[in-house]
Coordinates of C-alpha atoms and ligand atoms in Angstrom, one line a residue:
X168 CA 88.2 -158.1 -41.6
X169 CA 89.2 -161.1 -39.6
X170 CA 93.2 -160.8 -40.3
X171 CA 92.6 -157.1 -39.0
X172 CA 91.0 -158.2 -36.0
X173 CA 93.8 -160.6 -35.1
X174 CA 96.7 -158.0 -35.9
X175 CA 94.7 -155.8 -33.4
X176 CA 94.7 -158.5 -30.7
X177 CA 98.4 -159.3 -31.0
X178 CA 99.1 -155.3 -30.8
X179 CA 96.8 -155.1 -27.8
X180 CA 98.4 -158.2 -26.2
X181 CA 101.9 -156.5 -26.8
X182 CA 100.9 -153.4 -25.0
X183 CA 99.4 -155.5 -22.3
X184 CA 102.8 -157.3 -21.6
X185 CA 104.5 -153.9 -21.9
X186 CA 102.5 -153.0 -18.8
X187 CA 102.5 -156.4 -17.0
X188 CA 102.3 -154.3 -13.9
X189 CA 100.4 -151.2 -12.5
X190 CA 101.5 -148.7 -9.8
X191 CA 99.5 -148.1 -6.8
X192 CA 98.8 -144.3 -7.5
X193 CA 100.2 -141.9 -4.8
X194 CA 103.8 -140.5 -3.6
X195 CA 106.5 -142.7 -2.1
X196 CA 109.8 -142.0 -0.4
X197 CA 112.9 -143.6 -1.5
X198 CA 116.5 -143.1 -0.2
X199 CA 120.1 -144.5 -0.9
X200 CA 123.6 -143.2 -0.5
X201 CA 125.0 -140.7 -2.5
X202 CA 128.3 -138.8 -3.0
X203 CA 128.0 -136.8 0.1
X204 CA 125.5 -138.7 2.0
X205 CA 122.1 -139.7 2.0
X206 CA 119.9 -138.9 -1.1
X207 CA 116.2 -138.8 -0.5
X208 CA 113.4 -138.9 -3.5
X209 CA 110.0 -138.8 -3.9
X210 CA 108.2 -140.2 -6.5
X211 CA 104.7 -139.7 -7.5
X212 CA 102.7 -142.2 -9.8
X213 CA 99.5 -142.8 -11.4
X214 CA 98.2 -146.3 -12.4
X215 CA 100.3 -146.7 -15.3
X216 CA 103.1 -144.0 -15.4
X217 CA 105.4 -142.2 -13.2
X218 CA 104.1 -138.8 -13.0
X219 CA 106.8 -136.8 -11.0
X220 CA 110.4 -137.1 -9.2
X221 CA 111.4 -134.6 -6.8
X222 CA 114.9 -134.8 -5.0
X223 CA 114.4 -133.8 -1.6
X224 CA 116.6 -131.5 0.3
X225 CA 119.9 -133.5 0.7
X226 CA 124.0 -133.0 1.3
X227 CA 125.4 -133.9 -1.8
X228 CA 128.2 -131.2 -2.5
X229 CA 126.6 -128.6 -4.6
X230 CA 127.6 -127.9 -8.5
X231 CA 129.4 -131.7 -8.5
X232 CA 126.4 -133.7 -8.0
X233 CA 123.8 -131.2 -9.8
X234 CA 124.1 -132.7 -13.2
X235 CA 123.3 -136.0 -11.7
X236 CA 120.4 -134.6 -9.6
X237 CA 118.8 -132.9 -12.5
X238 CA 119.4 -135.4 -15.1
X239 CA 118.5 -138.7 -13.8
X240 CA 115.0 -137.9 -12.7
X241 CA 114.3 -136.3 -16.0
X242 CA 115.4 -139.3 -17.8
X243 CA 113.5 -141.8 -15.7
X244 CA 110.2 -139.6 -16.2
X245 CA 110.8 -139.4 -20.1
X246 CA 111.8 -142.9 -20.8
X247 CA 109.4 -144.3 -18.1
X248 CA 112.5 -146.5 -17.2
X249 CA 115.0 -147.3 -14.8
X250 CA 117.4 -148.5 -17.3
X251 CA 118.9 -145.1 -17.7
X252 CA 122.9 -144.3 -17.9
X253 CA 124.6 -142.8 -15.1
X254 CA 125.8 -139.4 -15.7
X255 CA 129.6 -139.4 -16.7
X256 CA 131.6 -137.6 -13.7
X257 CA 129.0 -138.0 -11.4
X258 CA 128.6 -141.7 -11.2
X259 CA 128.4 -142.3 -7.4
X260 CA 125.4 -139.5 -7.3
X261 CA 123.9 -140.9 -10.2
X262 CA 123.6 -144.1 -8.7
X263 CA 122.5 -142.7 -5.4
X264 CA 119.5 -141.1 -6.9
X265 CA 118.6 -144.0 -9.1
X266 CA 118.7 -146.6 -6.4
X267 CA 116.7 -143.8 -4.2
X268 CA 114.1 -143.7 -7.2
X269 CA 114.2 -147.5 -7.6
X270 CA 113.4 -147.9 -4.1
X271 CA 110.3 -145.7 -4.4
X272 CA 109.3 -147.4 -7.3
X273 CA 109.4 -150.6 -5.6
X274 CA 107.1 -149.5 -2.7
X275 CA 104.9 -148.2 -5.4
X276 CA 104.4 -151.6 -6.7
X277 CA 106.8 -150.9 -9.7
X278 CA 108.3 -154.4 -11.4
X279 CA 111.9 -153.2 -10.9
X280 CA 113.3 -155.7 -13.4
X281 CA 110.7 -154.7 -16.1
X282 CA 111.5 -151.1 -15.5
X283 CA 115.3 -151.5 -15.8
X284 CA 115.3 -152.9 -19.5
X285 CA 117.7 -150.3 -21.1
X286 CA 115.7 -147.8 -23.7
X287 CA 118.1 -148.0 -26.7
X288 CA 119.2 -144.5 -27.5
X289 CA 118.1 -143.5 -30.9
X290 CA 121.2 -143.6 -33.1
X291 CA 121.8 -140.3 -34.7
X292 CA 123.5 -139.6 -38.0
X293 CA 126.7 -137.5 -37.5
X294 CA 127.1 -134.2 -39.6
X295 CA 129.1 -131.1 -39.4
X296 CA 129.2 -128.1 -37.7
X297 CA 131.4 -125.2 -37.6
X298 CA 132.2 -122.4 -35.1
X299 CA 135.0 -119.5 -35.1
X300 CA 136.6 -117.4 -32.1
X301 CA 139.6 -115.5 -31.5
X302 CA 140.6 -118.3 -29.0
X303 CA 139.4 -121.7 -28.5
X304 CA 140.0 -123.4 -25.0
X305 CA 140.0 -127.1 -24.6
X306 CA 139.2 -128.4 -20.8
X307 CA 136.6 -126.7 -18.3
X308 CA 138.8 -127.3 -15.0
X309 CA 140.5 -124.6 -13.3
X310 CA 143.2 -123.9 -16.0
X311 CA 141.0 -123.7 -18.8
X312 CA 138.3 -121.6 -17.0
X313 CA 141.2 -119.2 -15.6
X314 CA 142.4 -119.2 -19.5
X315 CA 139.1 -118.3 -21.0
X316 CA 138.5 -116.0 -18.4
X317 CA 141.8 -114.1 -18.8
X318 CA 141.6 -114.2 -22.6
X319 CA 138.2 -112.9 -22.5
X320 CA 139.5 -110.2 -20.2
X321 CA 141.9 -109.2 -23.0
X322 CA 139.6 -108.6 -25.5
X323 CA 139.4 -112.0 -27.3
X324 CA 136.0 -113.9 -28.2
X325 CA 136.4 -117.2 -26.4
X326 CA 135.0 -120.7 -27.0
X327 CA 135.3 -123.5 -24.2
X328 CA 134.9 -127.0 -25.1
X329 CA 134.5 -129.5 -22.3
X330 CA 134.3 -133.2 -22.6
X331 CA 132.1 -134.1 -19.6
X332 CA 128.7 -133.1 -19.1
X333 CA 130.0 -130.7 -15.9
X334 CA 132.8 -128.2 -15.6
X335 CA 135.3 -128.6 -12.8
X336 CA 137.4 -131.6 -14.0
X337 CA 139.6 -132.7 -11.0
X338 CA 139.8 -129.2 -9.7
X339 CA 136.3 -129.2 -8.3
X340 CA 137.0 -132.3 -6.2
X341 CA 140.1 -131.3 -4.9
X342 CA 140.1 -129.9 -1.2
X343 CA 140.1 -126.5 -2.6
X344 CA 143.6 -125.5 -1.1
X345 CA 145.5 -122.6 -2.5
X346 CA 149.0 -121.6 -2.0
X347 CA 150.4 -118.0 -1.6
X348 CA 152.5 -116.0 0.4
X349 CA 149.9 -113.7 1.9
X350 CA 150.8 -110.5 3.4
X351 CA 147.4 -110.0 5.4
X352 CA 146.3 -113.3 6.4
X353 CA 149.9 -115.1 7.5
X354 CA 151.0 -112.0 9.4
X355 CA 147.5 -112.1 11.3
X356 CA 148.2 -115.5 12.4
X357 CA 152.1 -114.6 13.2
X358 CA 153.4 -116.8 10.5
X359 CA 156.8 -115.5 9.0
X360 CA 156.8 -116.4 5.1
X361 CA 158.6 -115.1 1.8
X362 CA 158.4 -116.0 -1.7
X363 CA 161.6 -117.0 -1.7
X364 CA 160.8 -119.6 0.7
X365 CA 157.8 -120.7 -1.1
X366 CA 160.2 -120.8 -4.2
X367 CA 162.7 -123.1 -2.2
X368 CA 160.1 -125.5 -0.9
X369 CA 158.5 -125.8 -4.3
X370 CA 162.1 -126.0 -6.1
X371 CA 163.6 -128.4 -3.6
X372 CA 160.3 -130.4 -2.8
X373 CA 160.2 -131.4 -6.3
X374 CA 164.0 -132.6 -6.4
X375 CA 165.3 -129.4 -8.2
X376 CA 163.8 -130.9 -11.4
X377 CA 161.3 -128.4 -12.1
X378 CA 162.0 -125.5 -14.6
X379 CA 163.3 -122.7 -12.4
X380 CA 162.0 -120.0 -14.2
X381 CA 158.3 -121.5 -14.1
X382 CA 158.7 -121.9 -10.6
X383 CA 159.5 -118.4 -10.0
X384 CA 156.5 -117.1 -11.9
X385 CA 154.6 -119.6 -10.0
X386 CA 155.5 -118.3 -6.6
X387 CA 155.8 -114.4 -7.7
X388 CA 152.4 -114.6 -9.1
X389 CA 150.6 -116.7 -6.7
X390 CA 149.1 -113.9 -4.6
X391 CA 148.3 -111.5 -7.4
X392 CA 146.3 -114.5 -9.5
X393 CA 144.5 -114.8 -5.7
X394 CA 143.5 -111.6 -5.4
X395 CA 142.2 -111.8 -9.1
X396 CA 140.1 -114.7 -8.2
X397 CA 138.8 -112.7 -5.2
X398 CA 138.0 -109.8 -7.9
X399 CA 136.0 -112.5 -9.7
X400 CA 134.0 -113.6 -6.7
X401 CA 136.2 -116.1 -4.8
X402 CA 136.3 -115.7 -1.0
X403 CA 138.8 -117.4 1.1
X404 CA 138.8 -117.9 4.9
X405 CA 140.7 -115.1 6.9
X406 CA 143.1 -118.1 8.2
X407 CA 145.5 -120.2 6.1
X408 CA 146.5 -123.7 7.1
X409 CA 148.9 -126.3 5.9
X410 CA 147.4 -128.7 3.4
X411 CA 148.7 -132.3 3.0
X412 CA 152.0 -132.1 1.5
X413 CA 152.3 -128.3 1.7
X414 CA 155.4 -128.1 3.7
X415 CA 154.5 -124.9 5.4
X416 CA 151.2 -122.9 6.6
X417 CA 150.4 -121.0 3.3
X418 CA 147.5 -123.0 2.1
X419 CA 144.2 -121.0 1.6
X420 CA 140.9 -122.2 2.1
X421 CA 137.8 -121.0 0.0
X422 CA 134.6 -120.5 1.8
X423 CA 132.9 -122.4 -0.3
X424 CA 132.8 -126.7 -0.5
X425 CA 136.0 -128.3 -2.1
X426 CA 136.9 -126.7 -5.3
X427 CA 133.4 -125.6 -6.3
X428 CA 134.3 -121.6 -5.6
X429 CA 136.5 -120.9 -8.5
X430 CA 134.7 -123.0 -10.6
X431 CA 131.3 -121.3 -10.3
X432 CA 133.0 -118.0 -10.2
X433 CA 134.8 -118.5 -13.8
X434 CA 131.2 -120.2 -14.9
X435 CA 129.6 -116.9 -13.8
X436 CA 132.0 -114.7 -15.6
X437 CA 131.5 -116.7 -18.8
X438 CA 127.7 -116.6 -18.7
X439 CA 127.9 -113.1 -18.0
X440 CA 130.9 -112.1 -20.5
X441 CA 129.5 -114.4 -23.7
X442 CA 132.2 -116.9 -23.7
X443 CA 130.6 -120.1 -25.2
X444 CA 130.9 -123.3 -23.3
X445 CA 130.0 -126.7 -25.2
X446 CA 129.5 -129.2 -23.0
X447 CA 129.8 -133.1 -23.8
X448 CA 132.1 -131.8 -26.5
X449 CA 135.6 -133.8 -26.9
X450 CA 138.5 -132.4 -28.5
X451 CA 140.1 -135.2 -30.9
X452 CA 143.0 -133.4 -33.0
X453 CA 144.3 -130.1 -33.7
X454 CA 144.0 -128.4 -36.7
X455 CA 147.2 -127.0 -38.2
X456 CA 147.5 -124.6 -41.1
X457 CA 150.9 -123.4 -42.5
X458 CA 152.5 -124.5 -39.4
X459 CA 150.2 -123.0 -37.0
X460 CA 147.6 -124.4 -34.6
X461 CA 144.4 -123.0 -36.3
X462 CA 141.6 -124.8 -34.6
X463 CA 140.2 -128.2 -33.4
X464 CA 138.4 -131.0 -34.4
X465 CA 135.9 -132.3 -31.7
X466 CA 133.0 -134.5 -31.4
X467 CA 129.8 -134.6 -29.5
X468 CA 127.2 -137.4 -29.2
X469 CA 125.5 -136.2 -32.6
X470 CA 128.2 -134.2 -34.7
X471 CA 131.9 -133.8 -35.7
X472 CA 132.3 -130.2 -34.9
X473 CA 135.2 -127.8 -36.2
X474 CA 136.4 -124.9 -33.7
X475 CA 138.5 -122.4 -35.6
X476 CA 140.6 -120.1 -33.6
X477 CA 141.7 -116.9 -35.1
X478 CA 144.5 -116.2 -32.6
X479 CA 145.1 -119.5 -30.7
X480 CA 144.3 -122.5 -29.0
X481 CA 144.6 -123.1 -25.1
X482 CA 145.2 -127.0 -24.2
X483 CA 143.8 -127.5 -20.5
X484 CA 142.7 -130.9 -20.6
X485 CA 144.1 -132.0 -17.3
X486 CA 146.3 -135.0 -16.3
X487 CA 146.3 -138.7 -17.0
X488 CA 146.2 -140.3 -13.7
X489 CA 142.8 -141.8 -14.8
X490 CA 144.3 -143.9 -17.6
X491 CA 145.7 -146.9 -16.2
X492 CA 147.1 -148.4 -19.2
X493 CA 148.7 -144.7 -20.4
X494 CA 150.3 -144.5 -16.7
X495 CA 151.9 -147.7 -16.9
X496 CA 154.0 -146.7 -19.8
X497 CA 155.8 -144.1 -17.5
X498 CA 155.5 -146.0 -14.3
X499 CA 154.6 -149.8 -14.5
X500 CA 154.2 -150.0 -10.7
X501 CA 150.8 -148.1 -10.7
X502 CA 148.6 -151.2 -11.8
X503 CA 144.8 -151.1 -11.9
X504 CA 144.7 -152.3 -8.4
X505 CA 145.8 -148.9 -7.1
X506 CA 142.9 -146.6 -7.1
X507 CA 142.8 -143.0 -8.0
X508 CA 141.2 -139.7 -6.8
X509 CA 140.7 -138.8 -10.6
X510 CA 137.3 -138.0 -12.3
X511 CA 136.9 -140.4 -15.7
X512 CA 137.9 -137.2 -17.7
X513 CA 141.6 -137.5 -16.3
X514 CA 142.8 -139.8 -19.2
X515 CA 145.2 -137.3 -21.0
X516 CA 143.5 -137.2 -24.1
X517 CA 145.2 -133.5 -24.5
X518 CA 148.9 -134.7 -24.1
X519 CA 148.2 -137.5 -26.8
X520 CA 146.7 -135.1 -28.9
X521 CA 149.6 -132.2 -28.4
X522 CA 152.1 -135.4 -29.0
X523 CA 150.6 -136.0 -32.7
X524 CA 151.8 -132.6 -33.7
X525 CA 155.2 -132.6 -32.2
X526 CA 154.8 -131.4 -28.5
X527 CA 157.6 -132.1 -26.4
X528 CA 156.5 -134.4 -23.1
X529 CA 158.7 -134.3 -20.0
X530 CA 158.6 -135.4 -16.9
X531 CA 156.0 -138.1 -17.9
X532 CA 157.1 -140.7 -15.1
X533 CA 156.8 -138.0 -12.5
X534 CA 153.3 -139.5 -11.0
X535 CA 152.3 -138.4 -7.7
X536 CA 150.3 -140.8 -5.1
X537 CA 148.8 -139.7 -2.0
X538 CA 148.6 -141.5 1.4
X539 CA 145.1 -140.5 1.6
X540 CA 142.9 -142.3 -0.6
X541 CA 139.5 -143.6 0.4
X542 CA 139.9 -147.6 0.7
X543 CA 136.8 -148.2 -1.2
X544 CA 136.9 -145.6 -4.1
X545 CA 140.2 -144.1 -3.8
X546 CA 138.9 -140.7 -3.6
X547 CA 139.9 -137.9 -1.4
X548 CA 136.3 -137.5 0.1
X549 CA 135.9 -138.9 3.6
X550 CA 139.3 -137.9 4.5
X551 CA 139.0 -136.6 8.3
X552 CA 142.1 -134.6 8.5
X553 CA 141.6 -130.7 8.4
X554 CA 145.3 -129.3 8.8
X555 CA 148.6 -131.1 8.7
X556 CA 149.5 -129.8 12.3
X557 CA 146.3 -131.5 13.9
X558 CA 146.7 -135.2 13.1
X559 CA 148.7 -138.2 13.2
X560 CA 148.9 -141.5 11.1
X561 CA 149.3 -145.0 12.5
X562 CA 149.5 -148.3 11.0
X563 CA 147.8 -151.6 11.7
X564 CA 149.9 -152.4 14.8
X565 CA 148.8 -148.7 16.0
X566 CA 152.2 -147.0 15.6
X567 CA 153.3 -143.8 13.7
X568 CA 156.1 -144.5 10.7
X569 CA 156.6 -141.4 9.4
X570 CA 156.8 -137.6 9.8
X571 CA 153.3 -136.5 8.9
X572 CA 154.4 -133.0 7.5
X573 CA 156.4 -134.9 4.8
X574 CA 156.3 -134.5 1.1
X575 CA 153.7 -136.5 -0.4
X576 CA 155.7 -139.2 -2.0
X577 CA 157.8 -139.4 1.1
X578 CA 154.7 -140.3 3.1
X579 CA 153.3 -142.3 0.4
X580 CA 156.4 -144.8 0.1
X581 CA 156.4 -144.7 3.7
X582 CA 152.7 -146.2 3.8
X583 CA 153.6 -148.5 1.2
X584 CA 156.0 -150.4 3.4
X585 CA 153.2 -150.7 6.2
X586 CA 150.9 -154.0 6.8
X587 CA 148.3 -154.1 3.7
X588 CA 149.4 -150.5 3.0
X589 CA 146.5 -149.2 5.2
X590 CA 146.7 -146.5 8.0
X591 CA 144.4 -144.5 10.1
X592 CA 144.3 -140.8 10.5
X593 CA 143.7 -140.0 14.0
X594 CA 142.1 -136.5 15.4
X595 CA 140.6 -135.5 18.8
X596 CA 137.3 -133.5 19.3
X597 CA 139.5 -130.1 19.0
X598 CA 139.0 -130.9 15.4
X599 CA 135.6 -131.9 15.6
X600 CA 134.0 -130.0 18.5
X601 CA 130.4 -131.3 17.2
X602 CA 129.1 -134.1 14.7
X603 CA 128.1 -131.3 12.4
X604 CA 131.7 -130.2 11.6
X605 CA 132.9 -130.6 8.2
X606 CA 136.2 -132.0 7.1
X607 CA 137.6 -130.3 4.1
X608 CA 135.3 -132.2 1.5
X609 CA 132.3 -130.8 2.8
X610 CA 131.1 -133.8 4.8
X611 CA 130.0 -133.5 8.7
X612 CA 131.9 -136.2 10.7
X613 CA 128.7 -137.6 12.2
X614 CA 127.9 -138.6 8.2
X615 CA 131.1 -140.3 7.9
X616 CA 130.5 -142.4 11.1
X617 CA 127.1 -143.1 10.2
X618 CA 128.2 -144.2 6.7
X619 CA 130.9 -146.3 8.3
X620 CA 133.7 -144.4 6.8
X621 CA 135.2 -143.2 10.2
X622 CA 135.1 -144.0 13.8
X623 CA 134.6 -142.2 16.9
X624 CA 135.5 -143.6 20.5
X625 CA 135.3 -142.1 23.8
X626 CA 138.6 -143.6 25.1
X627 CA 141.7 -144.5 23.3
X628 CA 141.1 -148.2 24.5
X629 CA 137.7 -148.0 23.0
X630 CA 139.3 -146.6 19.7
X631 CA 142.0 -149.1 19.8
X632 CA 139.4 -151.9 19.9
X633 CA 137.4 -150.1 16.7
X634 CA 140.1 -150.0 14.7
X635 CA 141.6 -153.2 15.7
X636 CA 144.9 -152.0 17.0
X637 CA 146.5 -153.1 20.4
X638 CA 145.4 -150.7 23.0
X639 CA 148.7 -150.4 24.6
X640 CA 150.4 -149.6 21.8
X641 CA 148.2 -146.9 20.5
X642 CA 147.9 -145.3 24.0
X643 CA 152.0 -145.2 24.1
X644 CA 152.3 -143.8 20.6
X645 CA 149.7 -141.0 21.8
X646 CA 151.4 -140.3 24.7
X647 CA 155.0 -140.1 23.2
X648 CA 153.7 -138.1 20.3
X649 CA 152.1 -135.6 23.0
X650 CA 155.7 -135.2 24.3
X651 CA 157.1 -134.7 20.9
X652 CA 154.3 -131.4 20.5
X653 CA 155.5 -129.9 23.9
X654 CA 159.2 -130.8 22.8
X655 CA 158.6 -129.7 19.1
X656 CA 161.0 -132.4 18.5
X657 CA 160.1 -135.7 17.0
X658 CA 161.8 -138.9 16.1
X659 CA 160.5 -139.2 12.6
X660 CA 161.5 -135.7 11.9
X661 CA 158.2 -133.8 12.3
X662 CA 158.4 -129.9 12.5
X663 CA 154.9 -129.0 12.2
X664 CA 152.7 -129.4 15.5
X665 CA 149.4 -128.3 16.5
X666 CA 146.9 -129.9 19.1
X667 CA 147.9 -132.7 21.7
X668 CA 145.6 -135.7 21.8
X669 CA 143.7 -135.2 25.0
X670 CA 140.2 -134.5 24.3
X671 CA 137.8 -137.1 23.8
X672 CA 136.1 -138.1 21.7
X673 CA 138.8 -139.3 19.2
X674 CA 138.2 -140.0 15.8
X675 CA 139.8 -142.4 13.2
X676 CA 139.3 -143.0 9.7
X677 CA 141.2 -145.4 7.2
X678 CA 143.3 -144.3 4.1
X679 CA 145.2 -146.3 1.6
X680 CA 147.8 -144.8 -1.1
X681 CA 145.8 -143.6 -4.5
X682 CA 146.9 -142.1 -7.7
X683 CA 146.5 -138.4 -7.7
X684 CA 148.4 -135.8 -9.9
X685 CA 150.4 -136.3 -12.9
X686 CA 153.3 -134.0 -13.0
X687 CA 154.7 -134.5 -16.4
X688 CA 153.0 -133.2 -19.7
X689 CA 153.8 -131.0 -22.3
X690 CA 156.6 -128.6 -22.1
X691 CA 155.8 -124.7 -22.1
X692 CA 157.7 -121.4 -21.6
X693 CA 157.5 -118.8 -19.6
X694 CA 154.5 -117.3 -22.1
X695 CA 152.7 -120.5 -21.4
X696 CA 153.6 -121.5 -25.2
X697 CA 153.8 -125.4 -26.0
X698 CA 157.4 -126.1 -27.0
X699 CA 158.1 -128.7 -29.8
X700 CA 160.6 -131.2 -29.7
X701 CA 163.1 -129.3 -31.4
X702 CA 162.9 -126.9 -28.5
X703 CA 160.5 -124.1 -30.4
X704 CA 157.4 -123.0 -29.4
X705 CA 154.6 -124.2 -31.6
X706 CA 152.9 -121.1 -33.0
X707 CA 149.2 -120.7 -32.0
X708 CA 149.3 -123.3 -29.3
X709 CA 149.4 -122.7 -25.3
X710 CA 148.8 -125.0 -22.4
X711 CA 148.0 -124.6 -18.8
X712 CA 147.5 -126.6 -15.8
X713 CA 148.0 -130.5 -15.2
X714 CA 148.1 -131.3 -18.8
X715 CA 151.7 -129.3 -18.8
X716 CA 155.0 -130.8 -17.0
X717 CA 158.1 -129.0 -15.9
X718 CA 157.0 -126.9 -12.9
X719 CA 156.3 -129.4 -10.0
X720 CA 159.5 -131.5 -10.9
X721 CA 159.3 -134.9 -9.3
X722 CA 156.9 -134.3 -6.5
X723 CA 154.3 -131.6 -6.4
X724 CA 153.4 -129.7 -3.1
X725 CA 149.9 -129.9 -1.9
X726 CA 148.1 -126.7 -2.5
X727 CA 150.4 -125.6 -5.3
X728 CA 148.0 -127.3 -8.0
X729 CA 145.5 -124.5 -8.0
X730 CA 147.8 -121.9 -7.9
X731 CA 149.7 -123.4 -11.0
X732 CA 146.1 -123.5 -12.8
X733 CA 145.4 -119.9 -12.0
X734 CA 148.8 -118.3 -12.4
X735 CA 149.4 -120.3 -15.7
X736 CA 145.7 -120.3 -17.0
X737 CA 145.8 -116.6 -16.6
X738 CA 149.2 -116.2 -18.4
X739 CA 148.1 -118.3 -21.3
X740 CA 144.8 -116.5 -21.4
X741 CA 146.3 -113.4 -21.8
X742 CA 149.3 -114.3 -24.3
X743 CA 146.8 -116.2 -26.5
X744 CA 144.5 -113.1 -26.7
X745 CA 147.1 -111.0 -27.8
X746 CA 148.6 -113.1 -30.6
X747 CA 148.2 -111.6 -33.9
Ligands
ADP931 P1 143.4 -128.5 -14.3 O1 143.4 -128.5 -13.0 O2 144.6 -128.4 -15.1 O3 142.3 -127.5 -14.8 P2 141.2 -130.3 -14.6 O4 141.3 -132.2 -14.4 O5 140.5 -129.9 -13.5 O6 142.7 -130.2 -14.9 O7 140.5 -130.1 -15.8 C1 140.5 -130.9 -17.0 C2 139.3 -130.7 -17.9 O8 139.6 -130.9 -19.4 C3 138.3 -131.8 -17.5 O9 136.9 -131.2 -17.2 C4 138.2 -132.8 -18.6 O10 137.1 -133.6 -18.5 C5 138.4 -131.9 -19.7 N1 139.2 -132.6 -21.0 C6 139.9 -133.7 -21.0 N2 140.2 -134.0 -22.0 C7 139.4 -133.3 -22.8 C8 139.3 -133.3 -24.4 N3 140.1 -134.0 -25.3 N4 138.3 -132.4 -25.1 C9 137.3 -131.6 -24.0 N5 137.8 -131.7 -22.7 C10 138.8 -132.2 -22.3

């Protein structure tokens, strides 16, 4: 009896020590910085439990941050712990939500250190599952989703597997620019253009290293593919613009934030048409039977899963800019201190898988950097330029150093030669008439200023002081540039001119070089079939998007990626569905 009593006492002490604090019952607010601004939560506690967590209305970019906003509070509630993992692919938003909850819990009297003790994840034994469809698509970015939609529209049953907890890959993080020669919109703006000119810009802009047949398919199908997206519910603004490195005003901007428009449209189509999407499911290897790709071996957190493809597999796993070691095999200069715009899933796993079964890799050394990285994270977000015509770049001495409408590689190489490889993008208030006006990444300029990611000044002297450049030099730079706008002539060779800088307030935002896009990858032919090292198509295997090489040559034009993934995703889906 005495023994039982002492065991009970020990258990009681253990329970007591586990709850060595109690909350002050009530509701508490907490806030923190997220991906797109401030995140605020309201946490309700009883004496010994977190009872409820509400994320209050916020400016986080819908869709990109939604997994974090849903999952983090649910995990904290379930585990009654702050020691939960961030959601892959939404790290900044996850940390924002978690910090906001932590701040509220602290206010409620919770012992944050105790609550942060990580709850060990249960160990799950791996089992086996098996699925079958006509077409299996690997990767749920823009290319994979376009391929899935197209395969379905051509009568195939479709499975799509995505290794992250959300769709969209890098596509959704891009500014959303889509290049196409557009008979309606460009004409209304008085812009002369032609498919041949788009071809010339693309082919020559990549130093004539792209496959001319694929470039031709890209530019000829750009507008029909845009109309296809519109038929799926994507809406584009009436005016075209010039995105960074596009070389010409034929970039279309969706009416929805960043790259969310096309991803949501494809996701809706998938849900309405029975395309099965497996999240957090990573393709590991192809299954090859009698020389034909017949499926995919994959894994989720619990199981090994076999996906059998009756007709074909489509590889759409994106690029490899996010895998530092791998990218350095092709360009040793791209060390880890050069940040990237890529999401964590951009690790080239698909290229590696394809290489194992004999796919030919081409253009792997052609890796694109942008001069437009956030100095802290390398991300595209925070960029204050809205269109090439309306901004200039100045270095730490307050001087221009390149034609700001040049190719991306030309601008980035010029930036590397400046002090600390650091520059400021400058615009005036014609670009941001109010503090609520948003940049191309759905961020109001006022929020960027508050977060210290951009500065605002009422005079050029004040702007010079705030960005730490000599005022006289900056004023001369601006005055000289304004003369270039009038003369349509520039010593650096710039050709695209928009506003003159004369309407205060002025704005500036800092930028550095960042690794963005891998032009190389698996070789494909005009049908989007993957080519092997002997020059023949690999039966049963198609590819589209950034995982492929041979389209953009040494340098991809800004705004051509979304066109590429849509045009070739659609072609891959159609041909895969028509396989015997
Ligand atoms: P693209 O623009 O070519 O569509 P994205 O980067 O937008 O490229 O999308 C590629 C998608 O493929 C990402 O969502 C990424 O997480 C996913 N992915 C990458 N490797 C794998 C893999 N091995 N298995 C499943 N999904 C993958």
